[in-house]
């Protein structure tokens, strides 16, 4: 991973004339008009292709992204019957197990006309432990054998959600048997899409595990690794602060404390001011779930702040976002709110005045538009409201929440700027982002002297591309600290 000198000739920043870029020690050392820079080190003719800062995905769960390929694919299912048919096919074809579990991933039950039931899953498969993970990762449909093995109690739905499920998923993943090459392959695949870094939010020992993966050759990405509350004290004891480099090459850095305050839209556990349709308003969770109490959130943020650790707080429903904003304001503390999917009108300006960043996932708006129209009826003008956040002056970061959406920033950029996918009309087009804003929310550097040479070279200028071409942007090369992690020319 030793950086060497590199000269990129005839590279064209968007909207500019071609230039030569000289890279030394992993950083941009000089930028000159094309053809005028002296050769230094390896010389690569970019041939007029577009060059820009390398892309970041601001929210991933890498183990879930890697492991989904070993699970029954449920992403195209549209009903409980579809899911059960997929399970039946997997059993009939002896699909591989994960530590004895038959795992599936990707169902979304927010629009199902018939709900999941334990009886239906038991009738389909009762001998093998079956765990079917929802597309948003916030719940799972499982049979009795799986629940017993995980020490969980099922009701008639067979569905386990939020904290008990997230803890169980962590235990399953610890025995998933993923080899080091699986992470190398995933990192290399991201590099082929122009990605130079990700923010890792997996609920595990991210610092320790990524240190091992990097040592084993997963060196195509920078990793900003979060810590969940159960690891906060160990991180503090180690003297780590947000931004600290963990490995000598600077590929792994200490990220933020991740706190999950509520659930999700598809699971109908996002914490809202209004009850979900069809739910008894007097029931305990009619408006969603408060996963971590406001008092506990404040305690955690105060503890982290005192140790130099910044915070990233998951808040999806409008009640959750209000409560998190109140907490940051009371503490006089800046941070990131992850998702911010439903926000009260009066809270957009508060995001900006408090200096908070909204880390959003534009593909979720396309995945969930119909679910939002049903379960947040009358409020979708302020759902996935990227435009409102931007107009209020809020700093944005774009991500995927992979595997909930693909780890591909070009897809996020396309959805953010078009509010459309699969040929459908734009959904709340007033919430579209300008392309320059979406691109800026997907990078950490710029094409300037002194900046890290984390670069992406594309065969097409993004400003000359429509939404579909953005979504499939042809990436010719990616560089991380001045070394190629992907090159097609």
Short mmCIF file of C-alpha atoms in Angstrom, two decimals:
data_model
loop_
_atom_site.label_atom_id
_atom_site.label_comp_id
_atom_site.label_asym_id
_atom_site.label_seq_id
_atom_site.Cartn_x
_atom_site.Cartn_y
_atom_site.Cartn_z
CA UNK A 1 0.00 0.00 0.00
CA UNK A 2 3.04 2.27 -0.28
CA UNK A 3 2.14 5.43 -2.19
CA UNK A 4 4.22 6.20 -5.30
CA UNK A 5 4.30 9.20 -7.60
CA UNK A 6 1.66 9.25 -10.32
CA UNK A 7 0.92 11.57 -13.21
CA UNK A 8 -2.62 11.61 -14.59
CA UNK A 9 -2.70 13.29 -18.00
CA UNK A 10 -5.72 14.76 -19.80
CA UNK A 11 -8.16 14.38 -16.92
CA UNK A 12 -11.22 16.63 -17.12
CA UNK A 13 -12.95 17.90 -13.98
CA UNK A 14 -16.66 18.50 -14.62
CA UNK A 15 -17.23 21.74 -16.49
CA UNK A 16 -13.50 22.45 -16.86
CA UNK A 17 -10.74 22.06 -19.39
CA UNK A 18 -8.54 18.94 -19.21
CA UNK A 19 -5.66 19.05 -16.74
CA UNK A 20 -2.65 17.05 -15.66
CA UNK A 21 -2.68 15.97 -12.01
CA UNK A 22 0.51 15.05 -10.19
CA UNK A 23 0.16 12.82 -7.13
CA UNK A 24 2.87 12.47 -4.50
CA UNK A 25 2.66 10.60 -1.21
CA UNK A 26 -1.02 9.89 -1.77
CA UNK A 27 -2.04 13.53 -2.22
CA UNK A 28 -2.63 15.89 -5.11
CA UNK A 29 0.65 17.78 -5.45
CA UNK A 30 0.07 19.82 -8.63
CA UNK A 31 -2.70 20.58 -11.11
CA UNK A 32 -1.60 22.03 -14.46
CA UNK A 33 -3.15 22.55 -17.90
CA UNK A 34 -3.16 19.32 -19.87
CA UNK A 35 0.16 18.53 -21.47
CA UNK A 36 2.25 20.90 -19.35
CA UNK A 37 3.12 18.84 -16.29
CA UNK A 38 6.45 17.02 -16.18
CA UNK A 39 6.15 13.26 -15.90
CA UNK A 40 6.59 11.91 -12.40
CA UNK A 41 6.34 8.24 -11.51
CA UNK A 42 3.78 6.22 -13.43
CA UNK A 43 2.13 8.20 -16.22
CA UNK A 44 -1.50 7.39 -17.07
CA UNK A 45 -3.35 9.07 -19.93
CA UNK A 46 -6.95 9.56 -18.81
CA UNK A 47 -7.86 10.49 -22.42
CA UNK A 48 -10.30 13.27 -21.56
CA UNK A 49 -12.44 11.24 -19.21
CA UNK A 50 -14.13 13.02 -16.31
CA UNK A 51 -12.36 13.05 -12.95
CA UNK A 52 -13.89 13.84 -9.59
CA UNK A 53 -13.51 13.15 -5.89
CA UNK A 54 -14.01 9.51 -4.90
CA UNK A 55 -17.41 8.59 -3.54
CA UNK A 56 -18.41 7.70 0.01
CA UNK A 57 -21.36 5.67 1.24
CA UNK A 58 -22.31 7.29 4.54
CA UNK A 59 -24.24 4.34 5.99
CA UNK A 60 -23.53 0.63 5.49
CA UNK A 61 -23.79 -2.66 7.39
CA UNK A 62 -20.98 -4.50 5.67
CA UNK A 63 -21.49 -7.97 7.15
CA UNK A 64 -25.16 -7.85 6.20
CA UNK A 65 -24.19 -6.68 2.71
CA UNK A 66 -21.64 -9.47 2.31
CA UNK A 67 -23.80 -12.23 3.74
CA UNK A 68 -27.01 -11.43 1.87
CA UNK A 69 -25.70 -13.38 -1.13
CA UNK A 70 -25.89 -16.56 1.00
CA UNK A 71 -29.52 -15.98 1.96
CA UNK A 72 -32.76 -16.76 0.16
CA UNK A 73 -33.50 -13.74 -1.98
CA UNK A 74 -36.87 -12.33 -0.92
CA UNK A 75 -36.48 -8.89 -2.47
CA UNK A 76 -38.97 -9.56 -5.28
CA UNK A 77 -41.67 -11.05 -3.06
CA UNK A 78 -44.92 -9.12 -2.71
CA UNK A 79 -46.89 -11.19 -0.21
CA UNK A 80 -46.60 -13.72 2.58
CA UNK A 81 -47.49 -16.42 0.07
CA UNK A 82 -44.58 -15.35 -2.15
CA UNK A 83 -42.18 -15.60 0.79
CA UNK A 84 -43.43 -19.04 1.79
CA UNK A 85 -43.08 -20.25 -1.81
CA UNK A 86 -39.45 -19.06 -1.80
CA UNK A 87 -38.82 -20.95 1.45
CA UNK A 88 -40.37 -24.09 -0.01
CA UNK A 89 -38.15 -23.87 -3.11
CA UNK A 90 -35.06 -23.39 -0.93
CA UNK A 91 -35.90 -26.46 1.18
CA UNK A 92 -36.61 -28.56 -1.92
CA UNK A 93 -33.26 -27.60 -3.47
CA UNK A 94 -31.21 -28.07 -0.27
CA UNK A 95 -30.21 -24.41 -0.04
CA UNK A 96 -27.09 -23.82 2.10
CA UNK A 97 -27.54 -23.13 5.79
CA UNK A 98 -25.83 -20.53 7.97
CA UNK A 99 -24.75 -22.21 11.21
CA UNK A 100 -27.76 -24.50 10.89
CA UNK A 101 -30.26 -21.74 10.02
CA UNK A 102 -32.04 -21.41 6.69
CA UNK A 103 -31.78 -17.64 6.23
CA UNK A 104 -33.73 -15.38 3.90
CA UNK A 105 -33.47 -11.64 3.35
CA UNK A 106 -35.46 -8.84 1.77
CA UNK A 107 -39.20 -9.17 2.38
CA UNK A 108 -41.21 -5.97 2.89
CA UNK A 109 -44.59 -6.52 4.48
CA UNK A 110 -45.83 -2.93 4.71
CA UNK A 111 -48.29 -3.48 1.85
CA UNK A 112 -49.22 -7.14 2.38
CA UNK A 113 -52.94 -7.85 2.42
CA UNK A 114 -52.38 -10.97 4.55
CA UNK A 115 -49.96 -10.72 7.49
CA UNK A 116 -47.18 -13.09 8.43
CA UNK A 117 -48.25 -15.90 10.76
CA UNK A 118 -46.31 -18.48 12.69
CA UNK A 119 -48.77 -21.17 11.65
CA UNK A 120 -48.19 -20.54 7.94
CA UNK A 121 -44.40 -20.69 8.29
CA UNK A 122 -44.60 -23.82 10.45
CA UNK A 123 -46.79 -25.48 7.81
CA UNK A 124 -44.14 -24.66 5.19
CA UNK A 125 -41.08 -25.75 7.20
CA UNK A 126 -40.91 -26.86 10.83
CA UNK A 127 -37.88 -29.17 10.93
CA UNK A 128 -35.14 -26.74 9.87
CA UNK A 129 -34.71 -23.44 11.81
CA UNK A 130 -35.92 -20.72 9.43
CA UNK A 131 -35.12 -17.01 9.89
CA UNK A 132 -36.41 -14.55 7.28
CA UNK A 133 -34.97 -11.05 7.65
CA UNK A 134 -36.98 -8.04 6.55
CA UNK A 135 -35.58 -5.68 3.95
CA UNK A 136 -35.07 -2.95 6.55
CA UNK A 137 -33.29 -5.33 8.98
CA UNK A 138 -35.64 -4.31 11.79
CA UNK A 139 -37.59 -7.55 12.13
CA UNK A 140 -37.57 -11.22 11.20
CA UNK A 141 -40.21 -13.86 10.57
CA UNK A 142 -39.09 -17.17 12.04
CA UNK A 143 -40.39 -20.61 12.91
CA UNK A 144 -40.47 -22.24 16.34
CA UNK A 145 -37.20 -24.17 15.93
CA UNK A 146 -35.32 -20.98 15.12
CA UNK A 147 -36.90 -19.07 18.00
CA UNK A 148 -36.06 -21.81 20.49
CA UNK A 149 -32.46 -21.92 19.34
CA UNK A 150 -32.21 -18.14 19.71
CA UNK A 151 -33.99 -18.12 23.07
CA UNK A 152 -36.88 -16.00 21.79
CA UNK A 153 -40.60 -16.18 22.50
CA UNK A 154 -42.90 -15.90 19.49
CA UNK A 155 -46.45 -14.66 19.28
CA UNK A 156 -48.95 -15.80 16.65
CA UNK A 157 -47.27 -13.69 13.96
CA UNK A 158 -43.90 -15.41 14.25
CA UNK A 159 -42.32 -11.96 13.90
CA UNK A 160 -39.65 -10.59 16.24
CA UNK A 161 -38.80 -6.90 15.91
CA UNK A 162 -36.39 -4.22 17.08
CA UNK A 163 -34.07 -4.75 20.09
CA UNK A 164 -34.65 -8.50 20.71
CA UNK A 165 -34.27 -9.22 17.01
CA UNK A 166 -31.22 -6.97 16.49
CA UNK A 167 -29.46 -8.72 19.37
CA UNK A 168 -30.37 -12.12 17.91
CA UNK A 169 -29.11 -11.13 14.46
CA UNK A 170 -25.79 -10.14 15.98
CA UNK A 171 -25.46 -13.62 17.50
CA UNK A 172 -26.29 -15.26 14.18
CA UNK A 173 -23.70 -13.17 12.36
CA UNK A 174 -20.98 -14.09 14.85
CA UNK A 175 -21.25 -17.67 13.58
CA UNK A 176 -21.75 -16.89 9.91
CA UNK A 177 -18.33 -18.24 8.91
CA UNK A 178 -17.52 -15.45 6.45
CA UNK A 179 -14.00 -15.74 5.07
CA UNK A 180 -11.66 -12.77 4.76
CA UNK A 181 -11.90 -12.88 0.96
CA UNK A 182 -15.63 -12.15 1.17
CA UNK A 183 -14.88 -8.70 2.59
CA UNK A 184 -12.05 -8.15 0.10
CA UNK A 185 -14.42 -9.01 -2.72
CA UNK A 186 -17.10 -6.65 -1.36
CA UNK A 187 -14.60 -3.81 -0.98
CA UNK A 188 -13.29 -4.39 -4.50
CA UNK A 189 -16.83 -4.39 -5.87
CA UNK A 190 -17.50 -1.05 -4.20
CA UNK A 191 -14.28 0.34 -5.67
CA UNK A 192 -15.51 -0.64 -9.13
CA UNK A 193 -18.40 1.79 -8.57
CA UNK A 194 -16.07 4.65 -7.63
CA UNK A 195 -16.34 4.19 -3.87
CA UNK A 196 -13.33 5.13 -1.75
CA UNK A 197 -14.89 4.98 1.72
CA UNK A 198 -17.82 3.82 3.81
CA UNK A 199 -19.24 4.53 7.23
CA UNK A 200 -19.63 1.16 8.95
CA UNK A 201 -22.61 0.84 11.29
CA UNK A 202 -22.61 -2.92 11.85
CA UNK A 203 -23.53 -3.83 15.43
CA UNK A 204 -20.27 -5.55 16.31
CA UNK A 205 -16.62 -4.87 17.18
CA UNK A 206 -16.04 -2.87 14.01
CA UNK A 207 -12.61 -1.58 14.98
CA UNK A 208 -11.21 -5.00 15.83
CA UNK A 209 -12.81 -6.82 12.92
CA UNK A 210 -11.83 -4.25 10.30
CA UNK A 211 -8.27 -4.16 11.61
CA UNK A 212 -8.09 -7.88 10.85
CA UNK A 213 -9.75 -7.51 7.44
CA UNK A 214 -7.36 -4.77 6.37
CA UNK A 215 -4.41 -6.88 7.51
CA UNK A 216 -5.89 -9.70 5.39
CA UNK A 217 -5.94 -7.52 2.29
CA UNK A 218 -9.25 -5.64 2.29
CA UNK A 219 -7.53 -2.39 1.35
CA UNK A 220 -9.79 -0.92 -1.35
CA UNK A 221 -11.79 1.32 1.00
CA UNK A 222 -11.44 3.72 3.86
CA UNK A 223 -13.57 2.61 6.80
CA UNK A 224 -15.05 4.96 9.36
CA UNK A 225 -16.15 2.54 12.08
CA UNK A 226 -18.94 3.30 14.53
CA UNK A 227 -19.36 1.93 18.05
CA UNK A 228 -22.72 0.99 19.54
CA UNK A 229 -23.59 1.80 23.17
CA UNK A 230 -22.53 -1.59 24.53
CA UNK A 231 -18.98 -0.88 23.30
CA UNK A 232 -18.80 2.76 24.30
CA UNK A 233 -16.94 2.18 27.57
CA UNK A 234 -14.33 -0.06 25.96
CA UNK A 235 -13.67 2.56 23.27
CA UNK A 236 -13.32 5.26 25.92
CA UNK A 237 -11.00 3.04 27.96
CA UNK A 238 -8.82 2.61 24.87
CA UNK A 239 -8.50 6.39 24.63
CA UNK A 240 -10.03 6.56 21.16
CA UNK A 241 -11.68 9.70 19.83
CA UNK A 242 -13.68 10.29 16.66
CA UNK A 243 -11.28 10.68 13.74
CA UNK A 244 -8.38 8.76 15.28
CA UNK A 245 -6.46 6.57 12.83
CA UNK A 246 -6.48 2.92 13.88
CA UNK A 247 -4.14 1.39 11.29
CA UNK A 248 -0.77 2.72 10.01
CA UNK A 249 -2.10 3.28 6.49
CA UNK A 250 -4.97 5.42 7.72
CA UNK A 251 -7.62 3.23 6.13
CA UNK A 252 -9.50 2.66 9.40
CA UNK A 253 -10.61 5.50 11.64
CA UNK A 254 -12.68 5.74 14.78
CA UNK A 255 -16.16 6.89 13.88
CA UNK A 256 -19.11 7.89 16.01
CA UNK A 257 -21.30 6.48 18.71
CA UNK A 258 -24.35 4.94 17.01
CA UNK A 259 -27.63 5.13 18.96
CA UNK A 260 -30.93 3.79 17.58
CA UNK A 261 -33.84 5.79 18.98
CA UNK A 262 -36.73 4.23 17.05
CA UNK A 263 -37.62 1.54 14.54
CA UNK A 264 -38.50 1.69 10.84
CA UNK A 265 -41.35 2.56 8.51
CA UNK A 266 -41.80 -0.90 6.97
CA UNK A 267 -41.99 -2.52 10.40
CA UNK A 268 -44.30 0.31 11.53
CA UNK A 269 -42.04 0.94 14.52
CA UNK A 270 -40.73 4.39 13.49
CA UNK A 271 -41.69 6.70 16.38
CA UNK A 272 -44.25 9.20 15.10
CA UNK A 273 -46.50 11.90 16.51
CA UNK A 274 -49.54 10.24 14.91
CA UNK A 275 -50.70 6.61 15.21
CA UNK A 276 -50.35 4.20 12.33
CA UNK A 277 -53.56 3.50 10.37
CA UNK A 278 -55.60 0.57 11.62
CA UNK A 279 -53.86 0.50 15.01
CA UNK A 280 -55.76 1.16 18.24
CA UNK A 281 -54.57 4.67 19.20
CA UNK A 282 -54.56 3.65 22.87
CA UNK A 283 -52.17 0.71 22.34
CA UNK A 284 -48.63 1.01 23.66
CA UNK A 285 -46.96 1.14 20.25
CA UNK A 286 -49.66 2.80 18.15
CA UNK A 287 -47.20 5.53 17.17
CA UNK A 288 -44.13 3.31 16.91
CA UNK A 289 -41.36 2.36 19.30
CA UNK A 290 -38.99 4.43 21.44
CA UNK A 291 -36.06 2.01 21.24
CA UNK A 292 -33.81 4.06 23.52
CA UNK A 293 -35.39 6.45 26.00
CA UNK A 294 -34.67 10.16 25.71
CA UNK A 295 -33.05 10.11 29.16
CA UNK A 296 -30.75 7.27 28.13
CA UNK A 297 -29.95 9.00 24.84
CA UNK A 298 -28.91 12.11 26.74
CA UNK A 299 -26.74 10.10 29.12
CA UNK A 300 -25.01 8.32 26.25
CA UNK A 301 -24.36 11.52 24.30
CA UNK A 302 -22.99 13.29 27.37
CA UNK A 303 -20.69 10.38 28.13
CA UNK A 304 -19.46 10.24 24.52
CA UNK A 305 -18.96 14.00 24.27
CA UNK A 306 -16.82 14.04 27.39
CA UNK A 307 -14.52 11.47 25.78
CA UNK A 308 -14.24 13.19 22.40
CA UNK A 309 -16.60 10.82 20.62
CA UNK A 310 -19.19 12.34 18.31
CA UNK A 311 -22.66 10.89 17.79
CA UNK A 312 -24.78 9.51 14.96
CA UNK A 313 -28.37 8.95 16.06
CA UNK A 314 -30.90 6.85 14.14
CA UNK A 315 -34.25 8.68 13.99
CA UNK A 316 -36.87 7.85 11.36
CA UNK A 317 -40.28 8.98 12.65
CA UNK A 318 -41.13 12.65 13.18
CA UNK A 319 -41.47 12.20 16.96
CA UNK A 320 -38.04 10.56 17.07
CA UNK A 321 -36.51 13.39 15.07
CA UNK A 322 -38.05 16.04 17.33
CA UNK A 323 -36.81 14.30 20.47
CA UNK A 324 -33.31 13.87 19.06
CA UNK A 325 -33.19 17.52 17.99
CA UNK A 326 -34.29 18.52 21.50
CA UNK A 327 -31.52 16.41 23.01
CA UNK A 328 -28.78 17.81 20.79
CA UNK A 329 -30.06 21.32 21.53
CA UNK A 330 -30.15 20.76 25.30
CA UNK A 331 -26.57 19.50 25.21
CA UNK A 332 -25.31 22.20 22.85
CA UNK A 333 -23.84 19.37 20.82
CA UNK A 334 -23.48 18.82 17.09
CA UNK A 335 -23.84 15.46 15.39
CA UNK A 336 -25.51 13.44 12.68
CA UNK A 337 -29.09 12.24 12.50
CA UNK A 338 -29.29 9.03 10.48
CA UNK A 339 -32.28 8.61 8.15
CA UNK A 340 -34.48 11.61 9.15
CA UNK A 341 -37.26 10.08 7.07
CA UNK A 342 -40.24 12.00 8.50
CA UNK A 343 -39.70 15.50 9.89
CA UNK A 344 -42.14 18.11 11.21
CA UNK A 345 -42.18 21.31 9.15
CA UNK A 346 -40.93 23.38 12.09
CA UNK A 347 -38.01 21.04 12.62
CA UNK A 348 -36.27 21.52 9.26
CA UNK A 349 -34.88 24.90 10.30
CA UNK A 350 -33.83 23.46 13.66
CA UNK A 351 -31.60 20.93 11.92
CA UNK A 352 -29.70 23.81 10.35
CA UNK A 353 -29.61 26.14 13.36
CA UNK A 354 -28.20 23.35 15.52
CA UNK A 355 -25.51 22.56 12.96
CA UNK A 356 -26.68 18.96 12.58
CA UNK A 357 -26.03 16.81 9.52
CA UNK A 358 -28.80 14.70 7.99
CA UNK A 359 -27.45 11.37 6.72
CA UNK A 360 -30.11 10.14 4.30
CA UNK A 361 -30.65 7.22 1.92
CA UNK A 362 -32.40 8.36 -1.29
CA UNK A 363 -33.06 4.84 -2.56
CA UNK A 364 -35.25 4.28 0.52
CA UNK A 365 -37.61 6.95 -0.79
CA UNK A 366 -38.06 4.90 -3.95
CA UNK A 367 -38.35 1.59 -2.08
CA UNK A 368 -40.84 2.97 0.44
CA UNK A 369 -42.93 5.51 -1.43
CA UNK A 370 -46.01 3.26 -1.54
CA UNK A 371 -45.59 2.17 2.07
CA UNK A 372 -45.25 5.82 3.10
CA UNK A 373 -48.36 6.78 1.13
CA UNK A 374 -50.29 4.18 3.13
CA UNK A 375 -48.84 4.44 6.62
CA UNK A 376 -47.86 8.14 6.58
CA UNK A 377 -50.86 9.25 4.56
CA UNK A 378 -51.23 13.03 4.44
CA UNK A 379 -47.65 13.56 5.64
CA UNK A 380 -45.53 12.42 2.71
CA UNK A 381 -44.79 16.00 1.64
CA UNK A 382 -42.33 16.01 4.53
CA UNK A 383 -41.18 12.40 4.16
CA UNK A 384 -37.71 11.72 2.77
CA UNK A 385 -37.68 15.49 2.41
CA UNK A 386 -34.18 15.99 1.08
CA UNK A 387 -35.12 19.19 -0.73
CA UNK A 388 -36.64 20.73 2.39
CA UNK A 389 -33.55 19.86 4.40
CA UNK A 390 -31.27 21.38 1.77
CA UNK A 391 -33.34 24.54 1.41
CA UNK A 392 -33.23 24.96 5.19
CA UNK A 393 -29.43 24.95 5.02
CA UNK A 394 -28.86 21.47 6.45
CA UNK A 395 -25.66 19.64 5.56
CA UNK A 396 -26.42 16.32 3.85
CA UNK A 397 -24.66 13.00 3.48
CA UNK A 398 -25.93 10.29 1.16
CA UNK A 399 -25.74 6.57 1.84
CA UNK A 400 -27.37 3.24 1.09
CA UNK A 401 -27.91 1.48 4.43
CA UNK A 402 -26.61 -1.56 2.52
CA UNK A 403 -27.98 -4.19 2.26
CA UNK A 404 -31.29 -2.31 2.55
CA UNK A 405 -30.25 -0.63 -0.70
CA UNK A 406 -27.27 -1.48 -2.92
CA UNK A 407 -23.84 -0.15 -1.96
CA UNK A 408 -23.67 2.09 -5.02
CA UNK A 409 -23.64 5.90 -4.54
CA UNK A 410 -24.62 6.48 -8.17
CA UNK A 411 -28.00 4.91 -7.45
CA UNK A 412 -28.44 7.17 -4.43
CA UNK A 413 -27.48 10.22 -6.48
CA UNK A 414 -29.93 9.26 -9.23
CA UNK A 415 -32.82 8.83 -6.80
CA UNK A 416 -31.96 12.02 -4.91
CA UNK A 417 -32.01 14.11 -8.08
CA UNK A 418 -34.96 12.52 -9.84
CA UNK A 419 -37.23 11.13 -7.07
CA UNK A 420 -38.06 8.43 -9.62
CA UNK A 421 -37.10 4.87 -10.51
CA UNK A 422 -38.35 2.07 -12.72
CA UNK A 423 -40.13 4.45 -15.08
CA UNK A 424 -42.53 5.81 -12.44
CA UNK A 425 -43.49 9.46 -12.12
CA UNK A 426 -41.42 11.51 -9.72
CA UNK A 427 -42.66 11.19 -6.13
CA UNK A 428 -42.88 14.63 -4.51
CA UNK A 429 -40.58 16.19 -7.09
CA UNK A 430 -40.27 19.29 -4.92
CA UNK A 431 -37.97 17.21 -2.73
CA UNK A 432 -35.41 16.60 -5.47
CA UNK A 433 -31.82 17.69 -4.86
CA UNK A 434 -29.74 19.59 -7.41
CA UNK A 435 -27.04 17.34 -8.88
CA UNK A 436 -24.18 19.41 -7.50
CA UNK A 437 -25.65 19.11 -4.00
CA UNK A 438 -26.12 15.34 -4.31
CA UNK A 439 -22.56 14.91 -5.54
CA UNK A 440 -21.17 17.08 -2.75
CA UNK A 441 -23.12 14.97 -0.23
CA UNK A 442 -21.41 11.84 -1.62
CA UNK A 443 -17.76 12.88 -1.29
CA UNK A 444 -15.29 13.96 1.41
CA UNK A 445 -12.58 15.64 -0.68
CA UNK A 446 -12.16 17.90 -3.72
CA UNK A 447 -9.91 18.19 -6.77
CA UNK A 448 -7.42 20.58 -5.20
CA UNK A 449 -3.75 20.67 -4.30
CA UNK A 450 -3.12 19.11 -0.91
CA UNK A 451 -6.24 16.94 -0.96
CA UNK A 452 -5.99 13.14 -0.69
CA UNK A 453 -5.81 11.56 -4.14
CA UNK A 454 -9.09 9.67 -3.57
CA UNK A 455 -10.49 9.95 -7.07
CA UNK A 456 -13.04 8.52 -9.46
CA UNK A 457 -12.69 8.60 -13.25
CA UNK A 458 -15.86 8.13 -15.30
CA UNK A 459 -16.54 7.68 -18.99
CA UNK A 460 -19.40 10.17 -18.75
CA UNK A 461 -19.66 13.56 -17.11
CA UNK A 462 -22.40 13.31 -14.44
CA UNK A 463 -23.74 16.69 -15.56
CA UNK A 464 -24.35 15.27 -19.02
CA UNK A 465 -26.28 12.25 -17.71
CA UNK A 466 -29.98 11.71 -17.12
CA UNK A 467 -31.18 9.75 -14.08
CA UNK A 468 -30.87 6.35 -15.73
CA UNK A 469 -27.34 7.02 -16.93
CA UNK A 470 -26.43 8.29 -13.47
CA UNK A 471 -27.76 5.08 -11.99
CA UNK A 472 -25.51 2.99 -14.24
CA UNK A 473 -22.61 5.46 -14.43
CA UNK A 474 -19.66 3.80 -16.24
CA UNK A 475 -16.71 4.01 -13.84
CA UNK A 476 -13.35 3.76 -15.62
CA UNK A 477 -11.07 3.90 -12.57
CA UNK A 478 -10.94 4.54 -8.84
CA UNK A 479 -7.91 5.69 -6.87
CA UNK A 480 -7.41 5.59 -3.12
CA UNK A 481 -4.52 7.66 -1.85
CA UNK A 482 -3.10 7.76 -5.35
CA UNK A 483 -3.16 4.01 -6.03
CA UNK A 484 -5.61 2.35 -8.38
CA UNK A 485 -8.20 0.17 -6.67
CA UNK A 486 -10.05 -0.27 -9.95
CA UNK A 487 -8.99 0.45 -13.49
CA UNK A 488 -10.72 -0.47 -16.73
CA UNK A 489 -8.49 1.33 -19.23
#
